[in-house]
PDB file of C-alpha atoms in Angstrom:
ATOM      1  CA  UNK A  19     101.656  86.324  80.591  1.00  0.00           C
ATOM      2  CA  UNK A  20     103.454  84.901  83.496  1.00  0.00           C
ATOM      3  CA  UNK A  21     105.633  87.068  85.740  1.00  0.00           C
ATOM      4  CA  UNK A  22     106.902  87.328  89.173  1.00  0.00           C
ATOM      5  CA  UNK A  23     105.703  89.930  91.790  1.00  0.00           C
ATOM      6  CA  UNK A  24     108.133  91.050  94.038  1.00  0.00           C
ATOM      7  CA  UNK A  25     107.977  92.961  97.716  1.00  0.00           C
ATOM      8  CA  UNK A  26     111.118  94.353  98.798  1.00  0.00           C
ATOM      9  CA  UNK A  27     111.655  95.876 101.816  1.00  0.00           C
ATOM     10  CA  UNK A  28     114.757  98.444 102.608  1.00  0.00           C
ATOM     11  CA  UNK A  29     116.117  99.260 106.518  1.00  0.00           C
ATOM     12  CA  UNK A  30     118.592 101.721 106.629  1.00  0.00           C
ATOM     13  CA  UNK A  31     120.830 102.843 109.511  1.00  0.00           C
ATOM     14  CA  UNK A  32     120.645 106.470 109.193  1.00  0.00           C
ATOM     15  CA  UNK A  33     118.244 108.677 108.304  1.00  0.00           C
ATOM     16  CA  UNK A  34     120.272 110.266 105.615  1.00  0.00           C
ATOM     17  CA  UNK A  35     120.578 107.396 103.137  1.00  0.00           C
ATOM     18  CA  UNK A  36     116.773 106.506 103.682  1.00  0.00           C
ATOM     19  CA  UNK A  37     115.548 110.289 102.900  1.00  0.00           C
ATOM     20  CA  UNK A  38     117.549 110.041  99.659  1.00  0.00           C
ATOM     21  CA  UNK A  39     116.407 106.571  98.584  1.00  0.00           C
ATOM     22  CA  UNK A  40     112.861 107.834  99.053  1.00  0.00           C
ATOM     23  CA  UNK A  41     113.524 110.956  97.109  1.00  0.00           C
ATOM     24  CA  UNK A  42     114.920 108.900  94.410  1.00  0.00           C
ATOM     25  CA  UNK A  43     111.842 106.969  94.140  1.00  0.00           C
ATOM     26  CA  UNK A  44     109.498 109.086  94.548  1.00  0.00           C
ATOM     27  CA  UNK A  45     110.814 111.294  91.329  1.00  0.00           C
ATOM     28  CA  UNK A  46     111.033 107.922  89.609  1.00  0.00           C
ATOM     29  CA  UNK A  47     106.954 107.448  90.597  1.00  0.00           C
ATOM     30  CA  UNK A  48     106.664 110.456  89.029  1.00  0.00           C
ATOM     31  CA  UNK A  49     108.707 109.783  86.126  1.00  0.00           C
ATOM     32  CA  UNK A  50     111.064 112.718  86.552  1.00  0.00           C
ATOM     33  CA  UNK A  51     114.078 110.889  85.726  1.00  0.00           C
ATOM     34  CA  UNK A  52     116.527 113.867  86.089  1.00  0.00           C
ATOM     35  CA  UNK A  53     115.399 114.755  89.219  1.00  0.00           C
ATOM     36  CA  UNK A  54     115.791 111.398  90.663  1.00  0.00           C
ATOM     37  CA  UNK A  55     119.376 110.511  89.061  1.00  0.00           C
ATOM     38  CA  UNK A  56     120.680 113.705  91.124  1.00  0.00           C
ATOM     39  CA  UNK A  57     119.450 112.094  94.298  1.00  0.00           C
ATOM     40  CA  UNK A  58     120.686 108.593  93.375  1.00  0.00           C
ATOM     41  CA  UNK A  59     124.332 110.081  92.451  1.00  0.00           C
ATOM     42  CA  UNK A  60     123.962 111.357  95.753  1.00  0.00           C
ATOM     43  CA  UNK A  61     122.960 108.351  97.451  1.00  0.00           C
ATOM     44  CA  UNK A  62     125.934 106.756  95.434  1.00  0.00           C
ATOM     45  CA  UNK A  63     123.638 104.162  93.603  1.00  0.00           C
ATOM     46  CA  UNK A  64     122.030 103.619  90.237  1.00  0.00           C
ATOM     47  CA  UNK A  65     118.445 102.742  89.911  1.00  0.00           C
ATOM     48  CA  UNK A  66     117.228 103.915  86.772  1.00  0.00           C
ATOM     49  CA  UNK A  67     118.579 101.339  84.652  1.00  0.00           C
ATOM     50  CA  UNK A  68     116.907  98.847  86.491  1.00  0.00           C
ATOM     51  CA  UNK A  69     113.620 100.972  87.403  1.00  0.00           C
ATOM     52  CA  UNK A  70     113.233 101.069  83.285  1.00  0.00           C
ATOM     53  CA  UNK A  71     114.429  97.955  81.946  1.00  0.00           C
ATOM     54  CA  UNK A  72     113.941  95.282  84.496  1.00  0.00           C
ATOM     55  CA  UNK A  73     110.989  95.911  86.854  1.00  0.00           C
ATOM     56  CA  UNK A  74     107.267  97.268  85.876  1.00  0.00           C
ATOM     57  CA  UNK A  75     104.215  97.648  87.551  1.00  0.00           C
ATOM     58  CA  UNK A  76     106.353  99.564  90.373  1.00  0.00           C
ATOM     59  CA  UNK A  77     104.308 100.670  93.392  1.00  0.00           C
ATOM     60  CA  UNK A  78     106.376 102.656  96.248  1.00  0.00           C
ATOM     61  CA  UNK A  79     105.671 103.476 100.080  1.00  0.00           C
ATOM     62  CA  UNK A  80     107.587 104.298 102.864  1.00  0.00           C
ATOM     63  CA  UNK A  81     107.759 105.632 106.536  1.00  0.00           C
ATOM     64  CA  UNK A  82     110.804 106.471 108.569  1.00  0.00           C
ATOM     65  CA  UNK A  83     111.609 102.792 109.417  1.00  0.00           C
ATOM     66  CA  UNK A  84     111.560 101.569 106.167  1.00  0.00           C
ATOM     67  CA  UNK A  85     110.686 101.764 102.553  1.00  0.00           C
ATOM     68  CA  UNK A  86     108.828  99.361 100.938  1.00  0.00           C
ATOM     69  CA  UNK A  87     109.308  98.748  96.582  1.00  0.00           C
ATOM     70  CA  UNK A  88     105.991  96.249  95.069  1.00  0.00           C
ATOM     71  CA  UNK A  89     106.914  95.559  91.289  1.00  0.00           C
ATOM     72  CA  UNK A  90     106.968  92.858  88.664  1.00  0.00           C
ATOM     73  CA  UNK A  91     109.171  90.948  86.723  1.00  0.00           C
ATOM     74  CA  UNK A  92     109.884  88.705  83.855  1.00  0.00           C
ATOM     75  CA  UNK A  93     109.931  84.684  85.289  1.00  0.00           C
ATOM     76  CA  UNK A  94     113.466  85.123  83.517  1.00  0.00           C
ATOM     77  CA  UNK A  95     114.470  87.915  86.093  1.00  0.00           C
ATOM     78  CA  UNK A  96     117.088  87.086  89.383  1.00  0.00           C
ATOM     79  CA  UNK A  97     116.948  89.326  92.394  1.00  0.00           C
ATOM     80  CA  UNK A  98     119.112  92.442  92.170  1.00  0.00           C
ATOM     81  CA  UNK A  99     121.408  91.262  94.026  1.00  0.00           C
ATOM     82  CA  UNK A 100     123.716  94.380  92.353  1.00  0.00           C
ATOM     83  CA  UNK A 101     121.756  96.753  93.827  1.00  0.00           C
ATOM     84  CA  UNK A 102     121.881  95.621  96.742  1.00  0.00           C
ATOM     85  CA  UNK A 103     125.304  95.308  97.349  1.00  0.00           C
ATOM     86  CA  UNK A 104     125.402  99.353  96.197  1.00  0.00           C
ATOM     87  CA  UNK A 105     123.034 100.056  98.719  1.00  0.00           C
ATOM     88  CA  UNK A 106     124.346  97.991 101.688  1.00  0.00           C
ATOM     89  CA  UNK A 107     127.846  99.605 101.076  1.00  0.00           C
ATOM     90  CA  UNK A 108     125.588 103.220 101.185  1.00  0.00           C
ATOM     91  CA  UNK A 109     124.564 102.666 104.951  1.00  0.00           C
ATOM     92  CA  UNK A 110     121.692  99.664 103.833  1.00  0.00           C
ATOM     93  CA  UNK A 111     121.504  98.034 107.063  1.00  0.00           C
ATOM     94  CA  UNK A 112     119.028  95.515 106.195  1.00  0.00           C
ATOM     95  CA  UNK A 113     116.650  94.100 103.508  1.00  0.00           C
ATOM     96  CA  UNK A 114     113.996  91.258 102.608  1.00  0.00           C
ATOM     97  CA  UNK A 115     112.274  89.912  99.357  1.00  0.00           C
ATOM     98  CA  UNK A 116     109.990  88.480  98.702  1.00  0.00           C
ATOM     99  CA  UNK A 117     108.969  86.493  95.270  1.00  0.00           C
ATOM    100  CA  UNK A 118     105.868  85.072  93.885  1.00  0.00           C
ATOM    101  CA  UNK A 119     106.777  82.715  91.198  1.00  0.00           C
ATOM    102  CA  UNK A 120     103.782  82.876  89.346  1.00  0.00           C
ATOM    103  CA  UNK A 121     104.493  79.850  87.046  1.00  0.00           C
ATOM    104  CA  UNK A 122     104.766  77.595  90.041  1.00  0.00           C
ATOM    105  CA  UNK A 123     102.683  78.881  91.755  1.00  0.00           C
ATOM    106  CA  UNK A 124     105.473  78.931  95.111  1.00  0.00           C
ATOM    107  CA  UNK A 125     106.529  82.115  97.119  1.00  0.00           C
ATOM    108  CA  UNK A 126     110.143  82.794  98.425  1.00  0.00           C
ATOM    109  CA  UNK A 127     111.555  85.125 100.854  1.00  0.00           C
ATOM    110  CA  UNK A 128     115.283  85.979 101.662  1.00  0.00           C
ATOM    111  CA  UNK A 129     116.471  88.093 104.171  1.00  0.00           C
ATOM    112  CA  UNK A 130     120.144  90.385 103.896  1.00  0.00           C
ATOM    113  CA  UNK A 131     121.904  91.721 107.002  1.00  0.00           C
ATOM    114  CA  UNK A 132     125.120  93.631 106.413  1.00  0.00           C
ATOM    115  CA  UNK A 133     125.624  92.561 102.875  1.00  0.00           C
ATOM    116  CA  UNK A 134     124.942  89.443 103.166  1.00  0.00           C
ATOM    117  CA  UNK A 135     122.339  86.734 102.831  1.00  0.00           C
ATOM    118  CA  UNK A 136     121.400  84.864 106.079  1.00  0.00           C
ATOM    119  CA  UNK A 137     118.645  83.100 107.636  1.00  0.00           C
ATOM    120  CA  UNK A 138     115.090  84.883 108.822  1.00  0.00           C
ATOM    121  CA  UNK A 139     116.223  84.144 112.740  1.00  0.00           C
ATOM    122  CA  UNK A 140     119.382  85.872 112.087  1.00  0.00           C
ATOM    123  CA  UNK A 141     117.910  88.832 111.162  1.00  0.00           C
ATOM    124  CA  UNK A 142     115.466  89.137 113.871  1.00  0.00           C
ATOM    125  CA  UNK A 143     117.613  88.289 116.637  1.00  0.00           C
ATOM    126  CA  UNK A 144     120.362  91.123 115.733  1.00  0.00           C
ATOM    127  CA  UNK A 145     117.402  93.643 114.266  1.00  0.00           C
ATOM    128  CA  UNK A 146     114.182  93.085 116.485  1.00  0.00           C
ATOM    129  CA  UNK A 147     112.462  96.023 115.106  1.00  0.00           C
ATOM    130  CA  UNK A 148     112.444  94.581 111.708  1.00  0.00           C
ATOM    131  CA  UNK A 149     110.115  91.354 112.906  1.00  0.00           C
ATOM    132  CA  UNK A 150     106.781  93.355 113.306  1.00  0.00           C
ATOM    133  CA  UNK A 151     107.023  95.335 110.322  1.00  0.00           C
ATOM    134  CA  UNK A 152     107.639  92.603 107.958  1.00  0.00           C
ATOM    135  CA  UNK A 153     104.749  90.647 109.940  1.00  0.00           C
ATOM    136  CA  UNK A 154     102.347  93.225 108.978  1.00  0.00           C
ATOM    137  CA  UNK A 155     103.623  94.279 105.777  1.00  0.00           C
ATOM    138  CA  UNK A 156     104.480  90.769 104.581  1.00  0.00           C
ATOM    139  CA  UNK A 157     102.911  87.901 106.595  1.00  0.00           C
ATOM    140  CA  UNK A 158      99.282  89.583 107.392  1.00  0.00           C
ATOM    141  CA  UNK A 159      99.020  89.140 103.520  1.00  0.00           C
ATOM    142  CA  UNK A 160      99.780  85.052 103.618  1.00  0.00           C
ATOM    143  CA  UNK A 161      97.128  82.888 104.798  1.00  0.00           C
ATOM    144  CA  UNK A 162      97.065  81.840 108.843  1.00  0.00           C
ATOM    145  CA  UNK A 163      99.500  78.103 109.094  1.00  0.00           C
ATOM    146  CA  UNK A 164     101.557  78.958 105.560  1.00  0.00           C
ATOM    147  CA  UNK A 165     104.452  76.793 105.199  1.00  0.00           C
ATOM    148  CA  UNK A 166     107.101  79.542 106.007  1.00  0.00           C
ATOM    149  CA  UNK A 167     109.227  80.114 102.385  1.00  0.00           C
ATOM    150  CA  UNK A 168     111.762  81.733 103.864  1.00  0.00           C
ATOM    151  CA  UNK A 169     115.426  80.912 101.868  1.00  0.00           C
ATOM    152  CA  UNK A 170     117.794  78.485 104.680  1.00  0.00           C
ATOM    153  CA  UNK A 171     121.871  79.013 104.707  1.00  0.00           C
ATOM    154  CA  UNK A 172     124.344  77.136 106.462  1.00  0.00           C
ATOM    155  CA  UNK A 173     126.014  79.991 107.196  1.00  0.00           C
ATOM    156  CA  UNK A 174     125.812  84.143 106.292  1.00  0.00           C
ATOM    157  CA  UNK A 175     126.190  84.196 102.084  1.00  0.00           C
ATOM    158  CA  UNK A 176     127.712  87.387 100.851  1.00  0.00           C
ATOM    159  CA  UNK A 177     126.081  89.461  98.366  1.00  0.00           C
ATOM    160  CA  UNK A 178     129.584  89.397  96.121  1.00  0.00           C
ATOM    161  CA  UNK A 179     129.406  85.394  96.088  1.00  0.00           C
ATOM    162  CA  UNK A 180     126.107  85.195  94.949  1.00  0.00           C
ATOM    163  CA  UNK A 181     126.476  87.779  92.278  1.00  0.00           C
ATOM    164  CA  UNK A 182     129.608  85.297  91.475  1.00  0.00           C
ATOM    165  CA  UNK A 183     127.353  82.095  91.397  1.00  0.00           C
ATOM    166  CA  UNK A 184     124.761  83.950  89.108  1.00  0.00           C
ATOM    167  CA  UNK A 185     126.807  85.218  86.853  1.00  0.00           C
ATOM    168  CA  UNK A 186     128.820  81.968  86.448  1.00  0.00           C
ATOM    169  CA  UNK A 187     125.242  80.217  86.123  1.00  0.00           C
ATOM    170  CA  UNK A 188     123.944  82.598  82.951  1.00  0.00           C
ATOM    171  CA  UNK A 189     127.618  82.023  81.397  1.00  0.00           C
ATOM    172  CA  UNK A 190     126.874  78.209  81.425  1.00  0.00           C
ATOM    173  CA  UNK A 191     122.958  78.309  80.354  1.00  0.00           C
ATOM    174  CA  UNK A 192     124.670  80.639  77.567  1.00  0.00           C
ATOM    175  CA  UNK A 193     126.738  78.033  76.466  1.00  0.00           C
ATOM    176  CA  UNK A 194     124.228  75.325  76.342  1.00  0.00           C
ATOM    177  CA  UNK A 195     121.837  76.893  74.433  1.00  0.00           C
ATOM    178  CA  UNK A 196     124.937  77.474  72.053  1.00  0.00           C
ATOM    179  CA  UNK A 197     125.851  73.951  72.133  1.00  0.00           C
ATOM    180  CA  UNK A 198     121.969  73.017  71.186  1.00  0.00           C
ATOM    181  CA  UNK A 199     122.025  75.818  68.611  1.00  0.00           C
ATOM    182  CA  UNK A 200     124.922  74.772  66.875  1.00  0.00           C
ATOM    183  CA  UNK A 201     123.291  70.637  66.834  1.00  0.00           C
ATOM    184  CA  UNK A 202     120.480  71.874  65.767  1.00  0.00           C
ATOM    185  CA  UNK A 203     122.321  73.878  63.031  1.00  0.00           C
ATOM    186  CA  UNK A 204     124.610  70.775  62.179  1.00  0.00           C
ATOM    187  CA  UNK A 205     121.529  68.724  62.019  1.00  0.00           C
ATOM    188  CA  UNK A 206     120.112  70.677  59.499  1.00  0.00           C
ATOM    189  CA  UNK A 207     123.181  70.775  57.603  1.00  0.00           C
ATOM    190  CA  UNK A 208     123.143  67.267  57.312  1.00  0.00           C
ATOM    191  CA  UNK A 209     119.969  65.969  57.642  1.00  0.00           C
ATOM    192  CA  UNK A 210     120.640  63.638  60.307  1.00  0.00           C
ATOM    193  CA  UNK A 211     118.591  63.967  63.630  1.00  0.00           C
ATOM    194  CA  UNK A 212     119.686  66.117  66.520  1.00  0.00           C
ATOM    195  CA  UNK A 213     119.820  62.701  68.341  1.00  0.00           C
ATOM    196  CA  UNK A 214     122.134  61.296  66.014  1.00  0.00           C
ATOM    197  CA  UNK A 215     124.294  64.588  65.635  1.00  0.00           C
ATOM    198  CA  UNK A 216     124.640  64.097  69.886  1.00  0.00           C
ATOM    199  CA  UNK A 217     126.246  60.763  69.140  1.00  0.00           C
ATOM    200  CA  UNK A 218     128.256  61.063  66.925  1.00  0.00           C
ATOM    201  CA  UNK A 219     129.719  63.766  69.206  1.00  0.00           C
ATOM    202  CA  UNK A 220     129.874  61.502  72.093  1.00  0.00           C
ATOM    203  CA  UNK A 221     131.717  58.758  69.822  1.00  0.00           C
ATOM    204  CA  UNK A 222     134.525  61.352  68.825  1.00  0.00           C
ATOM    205  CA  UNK A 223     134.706  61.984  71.995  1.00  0.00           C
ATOM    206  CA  UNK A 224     135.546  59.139  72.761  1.00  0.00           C
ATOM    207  CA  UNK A 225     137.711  58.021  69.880  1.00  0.00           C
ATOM    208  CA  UNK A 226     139.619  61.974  70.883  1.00  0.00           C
ATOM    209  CA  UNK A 227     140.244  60.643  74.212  1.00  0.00           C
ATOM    210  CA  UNK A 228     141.636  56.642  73.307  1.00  0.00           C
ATOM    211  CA  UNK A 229     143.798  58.380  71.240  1.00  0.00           C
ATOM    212  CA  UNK A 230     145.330  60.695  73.981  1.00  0.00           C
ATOM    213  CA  UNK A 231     145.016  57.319  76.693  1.00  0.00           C
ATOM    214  CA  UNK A 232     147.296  55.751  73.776  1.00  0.00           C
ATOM    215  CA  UNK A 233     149.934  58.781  73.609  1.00  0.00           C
ATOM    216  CA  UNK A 234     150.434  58.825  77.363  1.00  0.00           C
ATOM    217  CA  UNK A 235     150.615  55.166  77.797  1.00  0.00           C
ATOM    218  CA  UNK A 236     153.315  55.799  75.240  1.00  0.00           C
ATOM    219  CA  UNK A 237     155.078  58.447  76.824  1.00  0.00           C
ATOM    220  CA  UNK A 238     155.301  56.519  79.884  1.00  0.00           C
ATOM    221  CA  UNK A 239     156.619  53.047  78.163  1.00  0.00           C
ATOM    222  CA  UNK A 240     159.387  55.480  76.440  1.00  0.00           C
ATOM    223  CA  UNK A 241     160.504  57.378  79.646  1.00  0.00           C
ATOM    224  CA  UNK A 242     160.514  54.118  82.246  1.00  0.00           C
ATOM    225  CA  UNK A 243     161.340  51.044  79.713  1.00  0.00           C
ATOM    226  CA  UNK A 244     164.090  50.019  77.760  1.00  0.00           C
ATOM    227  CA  UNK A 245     163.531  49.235  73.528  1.00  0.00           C
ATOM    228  CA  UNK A 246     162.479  52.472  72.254  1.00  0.00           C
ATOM    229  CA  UNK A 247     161.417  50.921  68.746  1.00  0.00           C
ATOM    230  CA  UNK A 248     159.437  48.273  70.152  1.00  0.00           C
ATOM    231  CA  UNK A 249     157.595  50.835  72.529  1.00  0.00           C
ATOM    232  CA  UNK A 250     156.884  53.348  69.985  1.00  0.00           C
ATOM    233  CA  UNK A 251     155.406  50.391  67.095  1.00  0.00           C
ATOM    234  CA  UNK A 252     153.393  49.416  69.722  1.00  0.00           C
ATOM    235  CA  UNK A 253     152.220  53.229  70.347  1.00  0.00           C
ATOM    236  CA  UNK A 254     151.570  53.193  66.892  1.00  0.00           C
ATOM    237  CA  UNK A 255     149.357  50.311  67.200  1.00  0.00           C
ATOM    238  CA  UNK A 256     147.381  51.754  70.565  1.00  0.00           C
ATOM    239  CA  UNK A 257     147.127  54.913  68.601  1.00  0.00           C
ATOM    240  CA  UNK A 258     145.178  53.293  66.043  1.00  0.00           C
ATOM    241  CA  UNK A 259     143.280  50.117  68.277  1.00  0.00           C
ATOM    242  CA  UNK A 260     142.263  52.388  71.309  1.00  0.00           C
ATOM    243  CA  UNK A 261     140.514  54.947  69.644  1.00  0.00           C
ATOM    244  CA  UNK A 262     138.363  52.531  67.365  1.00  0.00           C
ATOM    245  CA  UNK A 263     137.771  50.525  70.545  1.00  0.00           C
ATOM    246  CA  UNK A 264     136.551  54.014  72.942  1.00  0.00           C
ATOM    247  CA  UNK A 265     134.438  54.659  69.923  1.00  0.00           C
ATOM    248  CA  UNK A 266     132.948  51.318  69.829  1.00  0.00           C
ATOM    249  CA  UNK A 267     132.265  50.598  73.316  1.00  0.00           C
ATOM    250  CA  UNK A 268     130.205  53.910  72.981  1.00  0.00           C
ATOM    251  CA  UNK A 269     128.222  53.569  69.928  1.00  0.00           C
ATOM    252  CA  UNK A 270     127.497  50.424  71.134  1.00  0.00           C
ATOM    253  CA  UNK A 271     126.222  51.975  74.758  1.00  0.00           C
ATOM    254  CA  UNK A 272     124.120  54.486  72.660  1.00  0.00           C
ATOM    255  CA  UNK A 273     122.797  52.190  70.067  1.00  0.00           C
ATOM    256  CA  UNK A 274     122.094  48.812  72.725  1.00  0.00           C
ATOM    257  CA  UNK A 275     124.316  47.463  69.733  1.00  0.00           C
ATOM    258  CA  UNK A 276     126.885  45.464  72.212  1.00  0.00           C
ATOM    259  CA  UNK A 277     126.567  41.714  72.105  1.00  0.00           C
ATOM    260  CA  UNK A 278     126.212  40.328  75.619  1.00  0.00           C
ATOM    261  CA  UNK A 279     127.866  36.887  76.087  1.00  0.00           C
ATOM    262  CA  UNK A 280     125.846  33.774  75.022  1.00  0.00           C
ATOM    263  CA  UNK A 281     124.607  31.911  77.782  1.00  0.00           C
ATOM    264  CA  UNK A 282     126.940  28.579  78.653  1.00  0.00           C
ATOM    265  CA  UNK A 283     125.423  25.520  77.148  1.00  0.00           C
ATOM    266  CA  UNK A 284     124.147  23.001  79.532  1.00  0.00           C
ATOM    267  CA  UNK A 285     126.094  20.011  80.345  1.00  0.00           C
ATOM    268  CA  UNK A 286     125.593  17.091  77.988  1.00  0.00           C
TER     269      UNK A 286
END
């Protein structure tokens, strides 16, 4: 089964938040749940839901610089981006992940600094300590003259806007695998192909919109010219024409149906 393994690496700025985070795991390793949610509430985060339902395989380590979380996930799974938001506003001072995407076969690495996402020489120039852990924890494991996978921003991206661009990205994969369940649903119905369901959609479409071109171009004629009868018979008759013409102009796109114009004759 294909999954992604995942390194990430916490830096705190006090010693405080770090002892709590590792008390949290380390009651998690040992599957004391209890235990560990009263240092989480403590630490003001929530880890368990994730800890259960997201990650697996979950290997823990840590030393008074930094903590260090190996576990697996689903190809389906994002980063959790969530948690660290919670944990930058609980004294987080830094963080990097890294991602194996098994199915391709590629490796990415981003790197957070004050709740936000920014560029690997960002984070080394204003945290210089972090550059020799990460090299042994992280690089000594990459063969020597890798093409460096770390994630490139024009500028610092924070957490809250990428949590934003996810969530707005599952809301529209939701609603296109709605879209393809209901064609495939109609197409059943019926019995016409889900290619010729798609069509038909796109020449409604089409036909919808001549029909609304035909009651603006009305609107406007009514407002601006004189001869109200004369401009709303011929709305009547755009209401009608444009629509049939939208919806031919795209069956005939779809369908390579459209006649293309004969070539002249030669002269006699």
């Amino acid at each position: 089964m294909s999954q992604n393994a995942n390194t990430l690496m916490l830096f705190f700025k006090e010693q405080g938040p770090h002892e709590l985070c590792v008390l949290s795991l380390v009651n998690l390793m040992r599957g004391d749940q209890e235990k560990s949610r009263g240092y989480q509430q403590r630490l003001g985060v929530d880890l368990g839901g994730i800890w259960e339902e997201v990650w697996f395989n979950q290997q823990f380590s840590a030393q008074p610089e930094y903590i260090r979380l190996d576990f697996d996930t689903s190809v389906r799974a994002n980063l959790p981006l969530a948690l660290l938001e919670s944990l930058f506003e609980q004294g987080l001072r830094a963080a990097v992940i890294e991602v194996f995407h098994s199915q391709v076969g590629e490796t990415q690495r981003h790197h957070f600094l004050d709740g936000k996402l920014v560029n690997r020489s960002d984070l080394y120039h204003r945290e210089p300590f972090i550059e020799p852990i990460v090299s042994v924890q992280l690089d000594a494991r990459h063969e020597d003259g890798e093409e460096d996978t770390s994630v490139c921003v024009t500028r610092p991206v924070p957490l809250r806007q990428l949590i934003e661009e996810e969530r707005e990205h599952e809301e529209n994969a939701k609603v296109l695998v709605e879209g393809i369940a209901e064609i495939a649903k109609v197409a059943r119905q019926t019995g016409v192909g889900p290619g010729g369901v798609i069509k038909t959609g796109l020449v409604l479409w089409q036909m919808a919109k001549g029909l609304l071109h035909a009651v603006i171009l009305t609107v406007l004629a009514l407002v601006f010219f004189k001869g109200f009868w004369m401009w709303l018979g011929l709305g009547v008759l755009l209401a009608v024409i444009l629509p049939l013409l939208y919806g031919w102009v795209e069956y005939s796109d779809l369908t390579g149906k459209r006649e293309e114009p004969e070539a002249a004759d030669g002269a006699d």
